[in-house]
Amino acid sequence: MASLAAVVAGTALAGVVVVGANGMSAPEPEDPWADLGVRQGEVKVQHDADCVPHSFGQVRDLLATTPCASLSRALFTVSNDRASAVVSVAWVEFRLRRDAREFRALEDVHGTGDITPLPRALLGLPEIPFHAHNYTSALDGATVVVAEAEPVGGQPGAEFLDDLTEVAVLIPRPPR
């Protein structure tokens, strides 16, 4: 279903409008989750100036020598009639784009560490570990956006969870 994510990605980033057969353009839906048929639940957000205390592994080691400029983290659920998932998104901003690229290159390697997601208890959920098997990252200037998803209820498949992360990296960073 990567093509769906690609369509959503392209339209979300470029503000593309769809032109119908009659030549009229239709605005993109305001709900980024509409094409996946899911509803987003309550969002919890935290902003920090330092990334090191909110990271672990080699990712933490890198952030100790190449500090981020700011960190925003969000946690929310998405659901449909068949399944629900918890999604973690982190916006890791650097002063230089090359630092962001270096961070992303390490972050994208499974097992090298991560930005610690917000506690699931903020949403009234048990502590569900994020395993980074359903993961997407994106580079936006000097900011790396990292999204992970884990099942909460029902039987969401890996493809569905991956699709959620592909859309999640496109949502706007929450205001500070």
PDB file of C-alpha atoms in Angstrom:
ATOM      1  CA  MET A   1       0.000   0.000   0.000  1.00  0.00           C
ATOM      2  CA  ALA A   2       3.010   2.219  -0.428  1.00  0.00           C
ATOM      3  CA  SER A   3       1.320   3.902  -3.371  1.00  0.00           C
ATOM      4  CA  LEU A   4      -1.448   5.184  -1.092  1.00  0.00           C
ATOM      5  CA  ALA A   5       1.134   6.573   1.287  1.00  0.00           C
ATOM      6  CA  ALA A   6       3.005   8.127  -1.634  1.00  0.00           C
ATOM      7  CA  VAL A   7      -0.173   9.847  -2.814  1.00  0.00           C
ATOM      8  CA  VAL A   8      -0.917  11.089   0.690  1.00  0.00           C
ATOM      9  CA  ALA A   9       2.709  12.170   1.123  1.00  0.00           C
ATOM     10  CA  GLY A  10       2.820  14.057  -2.131  1.00  0.00           C
ATOM     11  CA  THR A  11      -0.438  15.838  -1.574  1.00  0.00           C
ATOM     12  CA  ALA A  12       0.259  16.661   2.061  1.00  0.00           C
ATOM     13  CA  LEU A  13       3.700  18.103   1.394  1.00  0.00           C
ATOM     14  CA  ALA A  14       2.985  19.948  -1.809  1.00  0.00           C
ATOM     15  CA  GLY A  15      -0.550  21.112  -1.112  1.00  0.00           C
ATOM     16  CA  VAL A  16      -1.565  19.506  -4.397  1.00  0.00           C
ATOM     17  CA  VAL A  17      -5.154  19.800  -5.520  1.00  0.00           C
ATOM     18  CA  VAL A  18      -6.980  17.085  -7.394  1.00  0.00           C
ATOM     19  CA  VAL A  19      -8.511  18.071 -10.712  1.00  0.00           C
ATOM     20  CA  GLY A  20     -11.673  16.211 -11.611  1.00  0.00           C
ATOM     21  CA  ALA A  21     -13.018  15.326 -15.040  1.00  0.00           C
ATOM     22  CA  ASN A  22     -14.878  18.630 -15.202  1.00  0.00           C
ATOM     23  CA  GLY A  23     -11.648  20.585 -14.648  1.00  0.00           C
ATOM     24  CA  MET A  24     -12.708  21.717 -11.178  1.00  0.00           C
ATOM     25  CA  SER A  25     -10.160  21.301  -8.437  1.00  0.00           C
ATOM     26  CA  ALA A  26     -11.085  19.752  -5.128  1.00  0.00           C
ATOM     27  CA  PRO A  27      -9.174  20.647  -1.973  1.00  0.00           C
ATOM     28  CA  GLU A  28      -7.369  17.927  -0.097  1.00  0.00           C
ATOM     29  CA  PRO A  29      -9.207  16.628   2.958  1.00  0.00           C
ATOM     30  CA  GLU A  30      -8.102  18.263   6.207  1.00  0.00           C
ATOM     31  CA  ASP A  31      -7.944  14.868   7.900  1.00  0.00           C
ATOM     32  CA  PRO A  32      -4.657  13.184   6.926  1.00  0.00           C
ATOM     33  CA  TRP A  33      -6.050   9.847   8.134  1.00  0.00           C
ATOM     34  CA  ALA A  34      -9.156   9.862   5.919  1.00  0.00           C
ATOM     35  CA  ASP A  35      -7.595   7.867   3.072  1.00  0.00           C
ATOM     36  CA  LEU A  36      -6.619   5.112   5.509  1.00  0.00           C
ATOM     37  CA  GLY A  37     -10.134   4.998   6.951  1.00  0.00           C
ATOM     38  CA  VAL A  38      -9.022   5.646  10.520  1.00  0.00           C
ATOM     39  CA  ARG A  39      -9.901   8.206  13.154  1.00  0.00           C
ATOM     40  CA  GLN A  40      -7.288   9.913  15.288  1.00  0.00           C
ATOM     41  CA  GLY A  41      -7.834  10.016  19.034  1.00  0.00           C
ATOM     42  CA  GLU A  42      -6.594  12.463  21.628  1.00  0.00           C
ATOM     43  CA  VAL A  43      -3.049  13.746  21.085  1.00  0.00           C
ATOM     44  CA  LYS A  44      -0.522  14.238  23.886  1.00  0.00           C
ATOM     45  CA  VAL A  45       2.459  16.475  23.099  1.00  0.00           C
ATOM     46  CA  GLN A  46       5.684  17.379  24.875  1.00  0.00           C
ATOM     47  CA  HIS A  47       8.364  19.862  23.757  1.00  0.00           C
ATOM     48  CA  ASP A  48      11.946  19.807  25.030  1.00  0.00           C
ATOM     49  CA  ALA A  49      15.127  21.755  24.346  1.00  0.00           C
ATOM     50  CA  ASP A  50      17.409  18.755  24.947  1.00  0.00           C
ATOM     51  CA  CYS A  51      17.144  15.381  23.224  1.00  0.00           C
ATOM     52  CA  VAL A  52      19.695  13.410  25.255  1.00  0.00           C
ATOM     53  CA  PRO A  53      17.443  12.684  28.280  1.00  0.00           C
ATOM     54  CA  HIS A  54      14.750  11.425  25.892  1.00  0.00           C
ATOM     55  CA  SER A  55      16.903   8.996  23.920  1.00  0.00           C
ATOM     56  CA  PHE A  56      18.849   5.781  24.364  1.00  0.00           C
ATOM     57  CA  GLY A  57      21.545   3.623  22.778  1.00  0.00           C
ATOM     58  CA  GLN A  58      23.853   4.845  20.045  1.00  0.00           C
ATOM     59  CA  VAL A  59      21.246   7.479  19.184  1.00  0.00           C
ATOM     60  CA  ARG A  60      21.782   8.963  22.651  1.00  0.00           C
ATOM     61  CA  ASP A  61      25.564   8.846  22.178  1.00  0.00           C
ATOM     62  CA  LEU A  62      25.259  10.757  18.905  1.00  0.00           C
ATOM     63  CA  LEU A  63      22.933  13.344  20.451  1.00  0.00           C
ATOM     64  CA  ALA A  64      25.436  13.880  23.282  1.00  0.00           C
ATOM     65  CA  THR A  65      28.077  14.983  20.753  1.00  0.00           C
ATOM     66  CA  THR A  66      25.735  16.483  18.144  1.00  0.00           C
ATOM     67  CA  PRO A  67      23.000  18.160  20.171  1.00  0.00           C
ATOM     68  CA  CYS A  68      19.569  18.749  18.758  1.00  0.00           C
ATOM     69  CA  ALA A  69      18.118  22.260  18.725  1.00  0.00           C
ATOM     70  CA  SER A  70      14.694  21.083  19.902  1.00  0.00           C
ATOM     71  CA  LEU A  71      12.509  18.029  20.292  1.00  0.00           C
ATOM     72  CA  SER A  72       8.754  17.662  20.009  1.00  0.00           C
ATOM     73  CA  ARG A  73       7.044  14.352  20.702  1.00  0.00           C
ATOM     74  CA  ALA A  74       3.439  13.349  20.147  1.00  0.00           C
ATOM     75  CA  LEU A  75       1.491  10.246  21.103  1.00  0.00           C
ATOM     76  CA  PHE A  76      -1.994   9.343  19.920  1.00  0.00           C
ATOM     77  CA  THR A  77      -4.207   6.476  18.904  1.00  0.00           C
ATOM     78  CA  VAL A  78      -5.820   5.813  15.563  1.00  0.00           C
ATOM     79  CA  SER A  79      -8.613   3.335  15.026  1.00  0.00           C
ATOM     80  CA  ASN A  80     -11.199   1.973  12.654  1.00  0.00           C
ATOM     81  CA  ASP A  81     -13.943  -0.614  13.136  1.00  0.00           C
ATOM     82  CA  ARG A  82     -11.445  -3.504  13.034  1.00  0.00           C
ATOM     83  CA  ALA A  83      -8.312  -2.361  14.838  1.00  0.00           C
ATOM     84  CA  SER A  84      -6.564   0.333  16.815  1.00  0.00           C
ATOM     85  CA  ALA A  85      -2.946   1.377  17.148  1.00  0.00           C
ATOM     86  CA  VAL A  86      -0.847   3.782  19.156  1.00  0.00           C
ATOM     87  CA  VAL A  87       1.399   6.093  17.136  1.00  0.00           C
ATOM     88  CA  SER A  88       4.483   7.914  18.385  1.00  0.00           C
ATOM     89  CA  VAL A  89       5.918  10.807  16.375  1.00  0.00           C
ATOM     90  CA  ALA A  90       9.102  12.734  17.189  1.00  0.00           C
ATOM     91  CA  TRP A  91      10.345  15.888  15.487  1.00  0.00           C
ATOM     92  CA  VAL A  92      14.096  16.178  16.129  1.00  0.00           C
ATOM     93  CA  GLU A  93      15.395  19.545  14.959  1.00  0.00           C
ATOM     94  CA  PHE A  94      19.077  20.291  14.430  1.00  0.00           C
ATOM     95  CA  ARG A  95      20.929  23.501  13.708  1.00  0.00           C
ATOM     96  CA  LEU A  96      22.457  22.051  10.545  1.00  0.00           C
ATOM     97  CA  ARG A  97      20.918  19.839   7.874  1.00  0.00           C
ATOM     98  CA  ARG A  98      24.047  17.656   7.777  1.00  0.00           C
ATOM     99  CA  ASP A  99      23.562  16.881  11.497  1.00  0.00           C
ATOM    100  CA  ALA A 100      19.964  15.910  10.761  1.00  0.00           C
ATOM    101  CA  ARG A 101      21.121  13.609   7.950  1.00  0.00           C
ATOM    102  CA  GLU A 102      23.713  11.989  10.240  1.00  0.00           C
ATOM    103  CA  PHE A 103      21.096  11.486  12.954  1.00  0.00           C
ATOM    104  CA  ARG A 104      18.611   9.988  10.507  1.00  0.00           C
ATOM    105  CA  ALA A 105      21.207   7.597   9.079  1.00  0.00           C
ATOM    106  CA  LEU A 106      21.816   6.193  12.574  1.00  0.00           C
ATOM    107  CA  GLU A 107      18.175   6.339  13.700  1.00  0.00           C
ATOM    108  CA  ASP A 108      17.099   4.332  10.648  1.00  0.00           C
ATOM    109  CA  VAL A 109      19.277   1.359  11.645  1.00  0.00           C
ATOM    110  CA  HIS A 110      17.196  -1.017  13.761  1.00  0.00           C
ATOM    111  CA  GLY A 111      18.757  -1.673  17.157  1.00  0.00           C
ATOM    112  CA  THR A 112      20.854   1.507  17.409  1.00  0.00           C
ATOM    113  CA  GLY A 113      18.569   3.260  19.872  1.00  0.00           C
ATOM    114  CA  ASP A 114      15.777   5.747  19.520  1.00  0.00           C
ATOM    115  CA  ILE A 115      14.009   8.804  20.800  1.00  0.00           C
ATOM    116  CA  THR A 116      11.948   7.564  23.745  1.00  0.00           C
ATOM    117  CA  PRO A 117       8.214   7.754  22.984  1.00  0.00           C
ATOM    118  CA  LEU A 118       5.938   9.509  25.442  1.00  0.00           C
ATOM    119  CA  PRO A 119       4.498   7.173  28.094  1.00  0.00           C
ATOM    120  CA  ARG A 120       1.394   5.323  26.901  1.00  0.00           C
ATOM    121  CA  ALA A 121      -0.144   5.987  30.319  1.00  0.00           C
ATOM    122  CA  LEU A 122      -0.781   9.561  29.100  1.00  0.00           C
ATOM    123  CA  LEU A 123      -3.495   8.009  26.921  1.00  0.00           C
ATOM    124  CA  GLY A 124      -4.681   5.589  29.594  1.00  0.00           C
ATOM    125  CA  LEU A 125      -2.941   2.669  27.864  1.00  0.00           C
ATOM    126  CA  PRO A 126      -0.687   0.019  29.353  1.00  0.00           C
ATOM    127  CA  GLU A 127       3.009   0.431  28.611  1.00  0.00           C
ATOM    128  CA  ILE A 128       3.161  -1.090  25.151  1.00  0.00           C
ATOM    129  CA  PRO A 129       6.785  -1.289  24.007  1.00  0.00           C
ATOM    130  CA  PHE A 130       7.648   0.218  20.648  1.00  0.00           C
ATOM    131  CA  HIS A 131       9.797  -2.254  18.705  1.00  0.00           C
ATOM    132  CA  ALA A 132      10.443  -0.042  15.630  1.00  0.00           C
ATOM    133  CA  HIS A 133       9.246  -2.755  13.257  1.00  0.00           C
ATOM    134  CA  ASN A 134       6.531  -0.390  12.009  1.00  0.00           C
ATOM    135  CA  TYR A 135       8.668   2.689  11.478  1.00  0.00           C
ATOM    136  CA  THR A 136       9.108   5.549   9.037  1.00  0.00           C
ATOM    137  CA  SER A 137      11.413   8.559   9.113  1.00  0.00           C
ATOM    138  CA  ALA A 138      11.521  11.682   6.980  1.00  0.00           C
ATOM    139  CA  LEU A 139      13.921  14.572   6.579  1.00  0.00           C
ATOM    140  CA  ASP A 140      12.377  18.046   6.474  1.00  0.00           C
ATOM    141  CA  GLY A 141      15.178  20.590   6.219  1.00  0.00           C
ATOM    142  CA  ALA A 142      17.147  20.277   9.454  1.00  0.00           C
ATOM    143  CA  THR A 143      14.380  18.291  11.168  1.00  0.00           C
ATOM    144  CA  VAL A 144      14.074  14.516  11.259  1.00  0.00           C
ATOM    145  CA  VAL A 145      10.557  13.204  11.796  1.00  0.00           C
ATOM    146  CA  VAL A 146      10.325   9.690  13.224  1.00  0.00           C
ATOM    147  CA  ALA A 147       7.067   7.738  13.510  1.00  0.00           C
ATOM    148  CA  GLU A 148       6.394   4.325  15.013  1.00  0.00           C
ATOM    149  CA  ALA A 149       3.148   2.395  15.454  1.00  0.00           C
ATOM    150  CA  GLU A 150       2.150  -0.566  17.599  1.00  0.00           C
ATOM    151  CA  PRO A 151      -1.147  -2.440  17.781  1.00  0.00           C
ATOM    152  CA  VAL A 152      -3.482  -1.719  20.685  1.00  0.00           C
ATOM    153  CA  GLY A 153      -6.584  -3.703  19.746  1.00  0.00           C
ATOM    154  CA  GLY A 154      -7.938  -5.918  17.016  1.00  0.00           C
ATOM    155  CA  GLN A 155      -5.595  -7.386  14.436  1.00  0.00           C
ATOM    156  CA  PRO A 156      -3.872  -4.561  12.548  1.00  0.00           C
ATOM    157  CA  GLY A 157      -1.402  -6.081  10.115  1.00  0.00           C
ATOM    158  CA  ALA A 158       2.159  -4.902   9.571  1.00  0.00           C
ATOM    159  CA  GLU A 159       1.242  -3.222   6.275  1.00  0.00           C
ATOM    160  CA  PHE A 160      -1.523  -1.235   7.986  1.00  0.00           C
ATOM    161  CA  LEU A 161       0.843  -0.174  10.784  1.00  0.00           C
ATOM    162  CA  ASP A 162       3.497   0.828   8.237  1.00  0.00           C
ATOM    163  CA  ASP A 163       0.902   2.896   6.360  1.00  0.00           C
ATOM    164  CA  LEU A 164       0.090   4.702   9.614  1.00  0.00           C
ATOM    165  CA  THR A 165       3.733   5.668  10.107  1.00  0.00           C
ATOM    166  CA  GLU A 166       4.043   6.838   6.490  1.00  0.00           C
ATOM    167  CA  VAL A 167       1.197   9.283   7.074  1.00  0.00           C
ATOM    168  CA  ALA A 168       2.317  10.223  10.602  1.00  0.00           C
ATOM    169  CA  VAL A 169       5.663  11.635   9.403  1.00  0.00           C
ATOM    170  CA  LEU A 170       3.686  14.093   7.261  1.00  0.00           C
ATOM    171  CA  ILE A 171       1.528  15.613   9.970  1.00  0.00           C
ATOM    172  CA  PRO A 172       2.570  19.107  11.035  1.00  0.00           C
ATOM    173  CA  ARG A 173       4.753  19.553  14.087  1.00  0.00           C
ATOM    174  CA  PRO A 174       2.577  20.621  17.028  1.00  0.00           C
ATOM    175  CA  PRO A 175       2.938  24.285  17.967  1.00  0.00           C
ATOM    176  CA  ARG A 176       5.178  25.087  20.924  1.00  0.00           C
TER     177      ARG A 176
END
